[in-house]
Coordinates of C-alpha atoms and ligand atoms in Angstrom, one line a residue:
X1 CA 0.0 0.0 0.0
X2 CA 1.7 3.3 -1.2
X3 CA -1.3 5.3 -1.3
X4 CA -2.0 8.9 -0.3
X5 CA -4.1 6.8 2.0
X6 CA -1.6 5.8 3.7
X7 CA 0.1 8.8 4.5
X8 CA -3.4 9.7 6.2
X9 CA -3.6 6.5 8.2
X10 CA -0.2 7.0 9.4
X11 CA -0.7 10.3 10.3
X12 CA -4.5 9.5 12.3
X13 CA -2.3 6.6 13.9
X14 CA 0.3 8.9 15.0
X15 CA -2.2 11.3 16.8
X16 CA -4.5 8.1 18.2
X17 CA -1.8 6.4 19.9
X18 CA 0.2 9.3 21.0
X19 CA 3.4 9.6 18.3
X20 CA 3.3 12.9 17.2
X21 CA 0.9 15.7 17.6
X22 CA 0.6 19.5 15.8
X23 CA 2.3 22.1 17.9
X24 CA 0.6 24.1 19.9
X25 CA -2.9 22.2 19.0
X26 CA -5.1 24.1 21.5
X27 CA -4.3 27.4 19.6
X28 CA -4.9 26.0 16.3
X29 CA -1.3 24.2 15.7
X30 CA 1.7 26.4 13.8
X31 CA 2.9 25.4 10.3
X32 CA 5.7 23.5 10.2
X33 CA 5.9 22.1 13.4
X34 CA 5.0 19.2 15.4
X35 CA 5.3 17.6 19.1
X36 CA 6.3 14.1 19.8
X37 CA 3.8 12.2 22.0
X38 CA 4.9 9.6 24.9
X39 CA 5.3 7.0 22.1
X40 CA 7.2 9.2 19.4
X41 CA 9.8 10.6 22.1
X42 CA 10.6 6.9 22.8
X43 CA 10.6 6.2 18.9
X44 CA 12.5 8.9 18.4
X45 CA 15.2 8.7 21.3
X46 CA 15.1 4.9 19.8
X47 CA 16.4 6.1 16.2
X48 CA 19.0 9.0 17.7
X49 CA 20.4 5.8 20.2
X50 CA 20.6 3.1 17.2
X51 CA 22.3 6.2 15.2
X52 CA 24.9 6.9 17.8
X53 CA 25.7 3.3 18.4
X54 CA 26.3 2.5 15.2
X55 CA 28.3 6.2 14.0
X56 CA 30.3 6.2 17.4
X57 CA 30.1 3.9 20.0
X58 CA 30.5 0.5 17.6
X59 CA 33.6 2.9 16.1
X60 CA 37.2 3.4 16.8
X61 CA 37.6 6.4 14.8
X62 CA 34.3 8.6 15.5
X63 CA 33.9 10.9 18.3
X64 CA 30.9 12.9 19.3
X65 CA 30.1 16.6 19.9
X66 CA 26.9 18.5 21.2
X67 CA 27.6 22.0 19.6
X68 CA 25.4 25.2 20.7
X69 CA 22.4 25.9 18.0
X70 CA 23.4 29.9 18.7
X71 CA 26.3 30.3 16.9
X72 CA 28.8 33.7 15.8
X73 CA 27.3 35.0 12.9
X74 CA 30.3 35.2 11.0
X75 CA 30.5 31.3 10.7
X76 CA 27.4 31.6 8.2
X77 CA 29.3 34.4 6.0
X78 CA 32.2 31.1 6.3
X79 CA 30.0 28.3 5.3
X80 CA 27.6 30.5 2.5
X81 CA 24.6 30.7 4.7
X82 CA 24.0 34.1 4.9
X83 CA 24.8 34.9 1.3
X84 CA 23.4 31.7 -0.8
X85 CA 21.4 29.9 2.2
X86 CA 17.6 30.6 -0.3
X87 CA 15.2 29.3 -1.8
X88 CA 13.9 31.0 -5.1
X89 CA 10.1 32.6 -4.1
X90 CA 6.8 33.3 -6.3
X91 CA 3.7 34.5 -5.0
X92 CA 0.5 33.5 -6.8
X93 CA -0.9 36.3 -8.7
X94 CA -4.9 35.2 -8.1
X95 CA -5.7 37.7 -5.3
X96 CA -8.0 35.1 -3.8
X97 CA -5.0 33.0 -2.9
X98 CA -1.5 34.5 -3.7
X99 CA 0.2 31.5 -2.1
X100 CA 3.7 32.0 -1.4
X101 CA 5.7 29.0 -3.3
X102 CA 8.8 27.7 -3.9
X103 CA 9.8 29.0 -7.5
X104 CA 11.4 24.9 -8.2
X105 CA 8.9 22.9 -7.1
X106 CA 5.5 24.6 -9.0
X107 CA 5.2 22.2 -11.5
X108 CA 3.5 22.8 -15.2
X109 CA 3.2 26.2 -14.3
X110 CA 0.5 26.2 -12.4
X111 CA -0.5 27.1 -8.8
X112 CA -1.2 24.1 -6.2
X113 CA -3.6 25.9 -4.6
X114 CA -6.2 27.7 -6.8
X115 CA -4.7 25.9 -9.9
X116 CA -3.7 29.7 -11.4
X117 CA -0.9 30.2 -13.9
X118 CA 0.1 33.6 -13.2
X119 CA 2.8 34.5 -10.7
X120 CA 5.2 37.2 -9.8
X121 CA 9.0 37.8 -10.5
X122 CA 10.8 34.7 -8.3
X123 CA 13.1 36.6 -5.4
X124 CA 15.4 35.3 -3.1
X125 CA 14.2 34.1 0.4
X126 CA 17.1 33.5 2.9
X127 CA 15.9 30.5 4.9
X128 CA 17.6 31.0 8.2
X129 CA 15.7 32.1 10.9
X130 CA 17.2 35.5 12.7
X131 CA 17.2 36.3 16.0
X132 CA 18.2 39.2 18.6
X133 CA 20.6 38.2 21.3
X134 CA 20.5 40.6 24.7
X135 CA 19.1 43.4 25.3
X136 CA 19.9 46.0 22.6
X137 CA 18.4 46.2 19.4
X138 CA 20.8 46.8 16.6
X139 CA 22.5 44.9 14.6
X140 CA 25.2 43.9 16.3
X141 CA 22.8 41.7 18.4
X142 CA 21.3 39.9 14.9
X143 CA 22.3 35.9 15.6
X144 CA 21.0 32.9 13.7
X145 CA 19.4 29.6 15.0
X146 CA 21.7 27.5 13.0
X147 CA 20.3 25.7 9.6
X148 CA 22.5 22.7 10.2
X149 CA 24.6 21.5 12.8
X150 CA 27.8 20.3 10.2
X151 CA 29.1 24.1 11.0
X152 CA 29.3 23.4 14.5
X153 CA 31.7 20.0 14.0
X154 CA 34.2 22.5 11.6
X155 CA 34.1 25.3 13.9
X156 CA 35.6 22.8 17.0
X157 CA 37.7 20.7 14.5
X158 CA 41.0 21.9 16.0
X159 CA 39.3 21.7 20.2
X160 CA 38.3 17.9 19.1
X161 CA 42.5 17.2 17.8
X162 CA 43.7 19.3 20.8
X163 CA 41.8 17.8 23.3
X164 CA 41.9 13.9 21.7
X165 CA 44.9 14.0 20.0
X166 CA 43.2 12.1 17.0
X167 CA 44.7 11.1 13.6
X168 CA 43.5 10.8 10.6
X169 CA 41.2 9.3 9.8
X170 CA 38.8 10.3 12.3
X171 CA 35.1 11.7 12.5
X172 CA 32.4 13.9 14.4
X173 CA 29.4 12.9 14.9
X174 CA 26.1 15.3 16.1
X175 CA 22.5 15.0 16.7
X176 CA 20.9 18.4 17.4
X177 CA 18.2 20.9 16.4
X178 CA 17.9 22.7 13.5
X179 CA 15.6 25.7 11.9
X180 CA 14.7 26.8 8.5
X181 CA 12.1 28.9 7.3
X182 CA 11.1 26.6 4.8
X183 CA 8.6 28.0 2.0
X184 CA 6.4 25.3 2.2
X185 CA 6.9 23.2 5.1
X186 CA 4.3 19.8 4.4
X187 CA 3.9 16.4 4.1
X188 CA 3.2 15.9 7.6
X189 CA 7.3 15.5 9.5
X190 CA 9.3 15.3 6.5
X191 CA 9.8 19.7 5.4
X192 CA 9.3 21.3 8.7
X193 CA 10.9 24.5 10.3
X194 CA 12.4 22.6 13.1
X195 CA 13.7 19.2 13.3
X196 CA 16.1 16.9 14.2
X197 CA 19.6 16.5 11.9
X198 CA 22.1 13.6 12.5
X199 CA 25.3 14.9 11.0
X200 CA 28.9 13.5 10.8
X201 CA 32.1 15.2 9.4
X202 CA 34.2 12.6 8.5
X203 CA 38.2 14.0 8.1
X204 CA 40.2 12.0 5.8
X205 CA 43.5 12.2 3.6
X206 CA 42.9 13.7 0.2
X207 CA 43.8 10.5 -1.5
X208 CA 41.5 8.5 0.6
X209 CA 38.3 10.7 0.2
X210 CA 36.9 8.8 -2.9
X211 CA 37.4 5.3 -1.0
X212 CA 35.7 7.0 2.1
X213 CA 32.9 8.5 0.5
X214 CA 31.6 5.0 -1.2
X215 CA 32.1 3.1 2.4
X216 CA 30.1 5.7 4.2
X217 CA 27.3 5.5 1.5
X218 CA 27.6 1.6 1.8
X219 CA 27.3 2.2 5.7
X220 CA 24.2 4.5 6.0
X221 CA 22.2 2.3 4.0
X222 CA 22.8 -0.1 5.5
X223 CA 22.2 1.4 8.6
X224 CA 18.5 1.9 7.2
X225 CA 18.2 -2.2 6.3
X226 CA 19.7 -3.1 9.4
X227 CA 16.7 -1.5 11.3
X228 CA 14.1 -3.1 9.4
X229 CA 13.4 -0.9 6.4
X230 CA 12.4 -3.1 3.6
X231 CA 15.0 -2.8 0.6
X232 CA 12.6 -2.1 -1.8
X233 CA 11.7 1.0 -0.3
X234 CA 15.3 2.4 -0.4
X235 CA 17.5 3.7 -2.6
X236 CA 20.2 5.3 -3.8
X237 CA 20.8 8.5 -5.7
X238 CA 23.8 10.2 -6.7
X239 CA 23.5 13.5 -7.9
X240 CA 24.5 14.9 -11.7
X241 CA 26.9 17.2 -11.7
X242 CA 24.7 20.4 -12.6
X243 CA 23.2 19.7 -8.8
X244 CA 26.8 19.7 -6.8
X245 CA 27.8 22.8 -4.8
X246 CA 30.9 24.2 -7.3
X247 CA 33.4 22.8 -3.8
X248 CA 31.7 18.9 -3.8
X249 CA 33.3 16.3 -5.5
X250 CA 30.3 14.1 -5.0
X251 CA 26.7 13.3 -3.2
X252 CA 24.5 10.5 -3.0
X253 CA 20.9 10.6 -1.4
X254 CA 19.4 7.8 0.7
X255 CA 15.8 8.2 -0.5
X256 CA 13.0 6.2 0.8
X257 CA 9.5 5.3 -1.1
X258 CA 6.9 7.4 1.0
X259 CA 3.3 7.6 -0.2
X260 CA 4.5 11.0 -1.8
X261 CA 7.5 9.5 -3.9
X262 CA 10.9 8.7 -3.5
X263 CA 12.6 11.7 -1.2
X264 CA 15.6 12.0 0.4
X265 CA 16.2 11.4 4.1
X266 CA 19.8 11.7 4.1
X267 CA 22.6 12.6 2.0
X268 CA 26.3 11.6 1.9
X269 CA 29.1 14.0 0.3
X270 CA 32.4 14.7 -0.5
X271 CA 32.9 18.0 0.7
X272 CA 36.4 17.6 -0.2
X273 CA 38.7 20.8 2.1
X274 CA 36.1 23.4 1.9
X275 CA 34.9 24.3 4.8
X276 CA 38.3 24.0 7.0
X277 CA 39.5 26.0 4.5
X278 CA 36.8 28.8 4.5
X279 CA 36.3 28.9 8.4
X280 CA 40.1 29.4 8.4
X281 CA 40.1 32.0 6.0
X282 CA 37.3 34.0 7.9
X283 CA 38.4 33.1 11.5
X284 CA 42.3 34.4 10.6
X285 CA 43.0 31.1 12.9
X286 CA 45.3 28.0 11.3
X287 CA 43.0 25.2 10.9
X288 CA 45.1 22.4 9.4
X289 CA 45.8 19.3 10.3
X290 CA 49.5 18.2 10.8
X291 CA 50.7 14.8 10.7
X292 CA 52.6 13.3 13.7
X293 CA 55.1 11.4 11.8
X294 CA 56.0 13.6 8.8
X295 CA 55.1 17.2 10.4
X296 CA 53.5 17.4 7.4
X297 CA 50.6 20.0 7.3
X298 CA 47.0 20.2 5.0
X299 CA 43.8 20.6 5.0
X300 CA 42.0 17.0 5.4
X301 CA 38.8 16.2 3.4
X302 CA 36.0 16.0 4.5
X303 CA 33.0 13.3 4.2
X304 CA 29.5 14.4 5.3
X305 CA 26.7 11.5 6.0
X306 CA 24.0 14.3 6.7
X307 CA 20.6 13.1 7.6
X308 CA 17.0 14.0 9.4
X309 CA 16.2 12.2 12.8
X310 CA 12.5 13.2 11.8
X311 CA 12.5 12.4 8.2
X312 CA 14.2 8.6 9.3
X313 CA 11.8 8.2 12.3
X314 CA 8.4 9.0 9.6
X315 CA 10.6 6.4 7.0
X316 CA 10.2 4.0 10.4
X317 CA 6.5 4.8 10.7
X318 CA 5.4 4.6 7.4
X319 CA 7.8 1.4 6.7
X320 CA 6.4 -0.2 9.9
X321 CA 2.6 0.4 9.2
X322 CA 0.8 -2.6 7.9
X323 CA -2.8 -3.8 8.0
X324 CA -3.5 -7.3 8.2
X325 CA -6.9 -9.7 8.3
X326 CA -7.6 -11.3 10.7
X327 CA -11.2 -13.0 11.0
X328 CA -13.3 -10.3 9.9
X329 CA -11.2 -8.1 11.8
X330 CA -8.4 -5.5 10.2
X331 CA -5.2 -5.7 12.4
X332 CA -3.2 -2.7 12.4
X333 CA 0.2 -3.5 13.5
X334 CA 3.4 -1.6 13.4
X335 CA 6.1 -3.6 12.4
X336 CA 8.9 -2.1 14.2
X337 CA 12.6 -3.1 14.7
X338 CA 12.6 -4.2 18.2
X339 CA 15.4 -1.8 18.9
X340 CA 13.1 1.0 17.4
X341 CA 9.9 -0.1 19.3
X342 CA 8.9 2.6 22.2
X343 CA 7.6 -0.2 24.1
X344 CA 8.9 -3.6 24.4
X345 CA 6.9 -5.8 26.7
X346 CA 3.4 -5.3 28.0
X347 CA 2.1 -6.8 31.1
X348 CA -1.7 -7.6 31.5
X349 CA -3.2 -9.5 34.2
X350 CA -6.0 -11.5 32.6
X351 CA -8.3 -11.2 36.4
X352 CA -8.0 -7.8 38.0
X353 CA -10.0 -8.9 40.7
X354 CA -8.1 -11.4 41.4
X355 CA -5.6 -9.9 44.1
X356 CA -2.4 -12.4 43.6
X357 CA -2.9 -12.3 39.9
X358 CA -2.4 -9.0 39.4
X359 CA 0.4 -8.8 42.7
X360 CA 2.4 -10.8 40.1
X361 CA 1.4 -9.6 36.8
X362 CA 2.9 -5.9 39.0
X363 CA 6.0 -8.0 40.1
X364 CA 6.9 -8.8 36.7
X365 CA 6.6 -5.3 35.5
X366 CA 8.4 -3.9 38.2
X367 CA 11.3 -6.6 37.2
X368 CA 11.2 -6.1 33.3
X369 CA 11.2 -2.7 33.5
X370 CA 14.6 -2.7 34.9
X371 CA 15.5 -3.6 31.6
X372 CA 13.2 -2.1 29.1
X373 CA 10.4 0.2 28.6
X374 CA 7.4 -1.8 29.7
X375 CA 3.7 -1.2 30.3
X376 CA 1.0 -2.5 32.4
X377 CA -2.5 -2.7 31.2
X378 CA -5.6 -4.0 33.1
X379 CA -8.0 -1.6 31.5
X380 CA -9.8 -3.5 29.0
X381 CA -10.3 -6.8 27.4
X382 CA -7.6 -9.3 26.2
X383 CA -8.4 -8.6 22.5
X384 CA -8.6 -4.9 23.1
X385 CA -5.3 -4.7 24.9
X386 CA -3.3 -6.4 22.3
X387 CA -5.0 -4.6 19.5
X388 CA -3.5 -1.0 21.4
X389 CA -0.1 -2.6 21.5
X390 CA -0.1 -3.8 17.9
X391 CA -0.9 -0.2 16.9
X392 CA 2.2 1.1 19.2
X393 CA 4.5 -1.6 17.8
X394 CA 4.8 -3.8 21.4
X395 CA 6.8 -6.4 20.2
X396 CA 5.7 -8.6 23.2
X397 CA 2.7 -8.9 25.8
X398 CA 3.0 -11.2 28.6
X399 CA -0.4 -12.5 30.0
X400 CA -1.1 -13.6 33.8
X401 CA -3.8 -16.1 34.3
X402 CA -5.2 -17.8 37.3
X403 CA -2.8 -21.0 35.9
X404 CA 0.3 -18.3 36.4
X405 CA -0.5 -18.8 40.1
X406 CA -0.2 -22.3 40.0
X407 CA 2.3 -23.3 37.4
X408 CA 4.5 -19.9 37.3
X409 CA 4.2 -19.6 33.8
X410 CA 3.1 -16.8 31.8
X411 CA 1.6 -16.4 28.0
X412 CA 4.3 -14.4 25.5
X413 CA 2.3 -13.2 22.7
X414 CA 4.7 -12.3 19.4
X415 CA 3.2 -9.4 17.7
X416 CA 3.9 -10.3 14.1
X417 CA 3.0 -14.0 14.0
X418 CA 0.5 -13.5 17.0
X419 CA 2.3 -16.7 18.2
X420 CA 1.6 -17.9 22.2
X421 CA 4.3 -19.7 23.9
X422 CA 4.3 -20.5 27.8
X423 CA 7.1 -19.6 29.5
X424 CA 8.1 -19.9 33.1
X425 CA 8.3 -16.4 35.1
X426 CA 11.8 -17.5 36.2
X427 CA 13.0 -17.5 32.4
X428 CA 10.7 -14.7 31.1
X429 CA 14.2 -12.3 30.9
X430 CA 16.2 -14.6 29.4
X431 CA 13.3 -15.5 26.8
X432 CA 12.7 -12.3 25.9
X433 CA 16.4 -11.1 26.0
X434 CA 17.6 -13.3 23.3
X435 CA 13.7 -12.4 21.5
X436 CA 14.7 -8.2 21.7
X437 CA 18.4 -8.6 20.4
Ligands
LIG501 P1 15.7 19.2 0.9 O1 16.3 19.2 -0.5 O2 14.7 18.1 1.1 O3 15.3 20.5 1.4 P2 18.4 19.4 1.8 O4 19.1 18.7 0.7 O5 18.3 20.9 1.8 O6 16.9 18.8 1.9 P3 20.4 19.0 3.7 O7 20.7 20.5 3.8 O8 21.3 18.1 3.0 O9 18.9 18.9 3.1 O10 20.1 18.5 5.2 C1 20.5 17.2 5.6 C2 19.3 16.4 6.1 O11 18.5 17.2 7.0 C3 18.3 16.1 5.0 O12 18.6 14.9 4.3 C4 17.0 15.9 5.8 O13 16.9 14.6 6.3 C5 17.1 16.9 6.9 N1 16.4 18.1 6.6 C6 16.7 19.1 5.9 N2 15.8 20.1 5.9 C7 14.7 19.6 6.6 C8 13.4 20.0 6.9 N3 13.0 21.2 6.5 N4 12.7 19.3 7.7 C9 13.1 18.0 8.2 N5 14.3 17.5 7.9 C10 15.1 18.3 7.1

């Protein structure tokens, strides 16, 4: 199912079960920005912890940085921001609408909104998002939330060597916030005006940039199988020529198959010694890398794996949605990677009146959540409670009966086959451990 259907049931889902909600709802939400619910902030704390697990912690040669989003406004005059950070903009000449659009993406001329074909002259529209800092109001207090959080990694790129004493090659890795006053925000998480980036700066020799470039595009999408995305919703892209920034020696997109067509959700590119090169030039400060054994100095290349914590956690969601038969019923179940999934186990005492039933179905909580996020349930009916933790993802629900008492085993229900298995309450962590790795 690849339908604009879908995008809707995903969406409804999102709000139902508590994913993600419009910001600022009560007051009529704000464009371009959206809250995540109990079960998106686990989702999402999920995808940022599977990131930096795989980018640093499984790594000998990454580090990691958490960077200020306020940064000196002469590091977006270094990077290009502040002169070529736009988007080209048209407003709609039908004075009913005059929609303000992106100049690149009306297509055959005419106006998504009203349909219209007439439009004004396409200017400019710097898409970082200004601020005053302190009290005084001229322009010496004008700052930037930052647009991306790469400038942050090549700003500290001689605190990192100083401080680790790291050879090449080595990389930075950062998740943080960033802002852009996107044109059109839309399509629910994927174009807002804050989000989420996972960036890496990846410093390499010259000769080995090429060689670098492929592995890291070999190791983000894989990064994307690994965590359950089917393969046929991937792929990769690697941009013409015409579309490289005049300093990259080459990019590739991770794109993803949502109901709204392939779009990217992360690009990798060779930035080759750009930015060191700039930040030194405007900074006046030397910004080089020199080799310990042959003193020799240069500027390394760089390699930037760049992607969207919220564009990959909607990939998750839409990728993990399915909707299955079962009896006359329609299951809707979301298929997550265990590792991704905000809830692991769910407890539910089959009784609640029965006061030892539920004494241990609480004891077992209280144990398992020393290990994972859990949830206990008594507040409906067996069928509904495993139809609420199909539609969050629960990849397990463990069921106390009056036989628990008795035989000190509990029902494990798998949430993809629907499967039940009996397992004793002594081996429940060790049955589900080996289950949730
Ligand atoms: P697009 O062409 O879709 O605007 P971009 O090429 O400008 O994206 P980059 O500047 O390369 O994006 O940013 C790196 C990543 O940050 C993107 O791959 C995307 O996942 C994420 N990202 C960028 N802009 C947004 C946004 N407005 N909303 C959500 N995520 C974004």
């Amino acid at each position: 199912m690849k339908t604009p259907e879908l995008m809707d049931k995903v969406v409804a889902l999102c709000k139902r079960r508590g994913f993600i909600f419009p910001s600022s709802e009560i007051y009529g939400g704000l464009n371009g920005a959206w809250d995540y619910g109990p079960m998106g902030s686990e989702l999402k704390r999920n995808v940022k912890n599977a990131w930096w697990k795989a980018v640093v912690q499984s790594r000998d040669d990454m580090v990691g940085l958490d960077a200020s989003i306020l940064m000196h406004p002469k590091t977006w005059e270094a990077s290009g921001h502040t002169a070529n950070f736009a988007d080209m903009l048209v407003d709609c000449k039908n004075p009913k609408c005059s929609a303000r659009l992106r100049a690149d993406k009306i297509e055959n001329g005419t106006c998504p909104s009203c349909k219209g074909t007439s439009f004004t002259e396409s200017r400019a529209f710097n898409l970082m998002l200004k601020t005053q800092l302190g009290a005084m109001e001229d322009s010496s207090a004008v700052c930037f939330l930052r647009p991306e959080t790469a400038q942050g990694i090549f700003v500290n790129f001689m605190n990192v060597i100083d401080s680790t004493h790291r050879k090449l090659p080595f990389g930075i890795a950062q998740i943080g916030k960033s802002f852009r006053n996107e044109i059109t925000p839309g399509n629910f998480t994927f174009r807002t005006r804050e989000f989420e980036q996972m960036e890496i700066e990846y410093f390499t020799l010259p000769e080995r940039a090429d060689a670098c470039y492929r592995e890291w595009i070999a190791a983000r999408h894989q990064w994307y199988l690994d965590l359950g995305i089917r393969p046929e919703n991937l792929q990769l892209r690697e941009h013409g020529k015409d579309e490289l920034a005049h300093y990259a020696a080459g990019c590739t997109d991770v794109e993803y198959l949502f109901p709204f067509g392939w779009s990217e959700l992360e690009g990798i590119a060779n930035r080759t010694d750009y930015d060191l090169k700039q930040h030194a030039q405007f900074s006046g400060k030397k910004l080089i890398y020199k080799d310990p054994v042959t003193n020799q100095e240069f500027y390394p290349y760089v390699i930037e794996p760049s992607g969207g914590c919220d564009r990959g956690t909607l990939a998750f969601l839409v990728d993990a949605y399915h909707e299955e038969q079962v009896n006359d019923d329609t299951r809707v179940v979301m298929k997550f990677h265990p590792s991704l999934a905000p809830v692991k186990v769910a407890i539910f005492p089959l009784l609640k009146k029965n006061a030892d039933l539920v004494a241990l179905a609480k004891n077992i909580k209280t144990d398992l959540k020393k290990e994972w996020n859990c949830v206990y349930d008594d507040t409906g009916a067996i069928g509904k409670l495993y139809r609420r933790q199909d539609e969050i993802g629960t990849p397990f629900c463990v069921t106390v009966d009056v036989q628990s008492l008795e035989d000190k085993q509990v029902t494990v229900r798998e949430r993809d086959t629907m499967q039940q298995t009996r397992v004793s309450v002594e081996n429940l962590k060790i049955y589900l451990r080996e289950k949730l790795a």
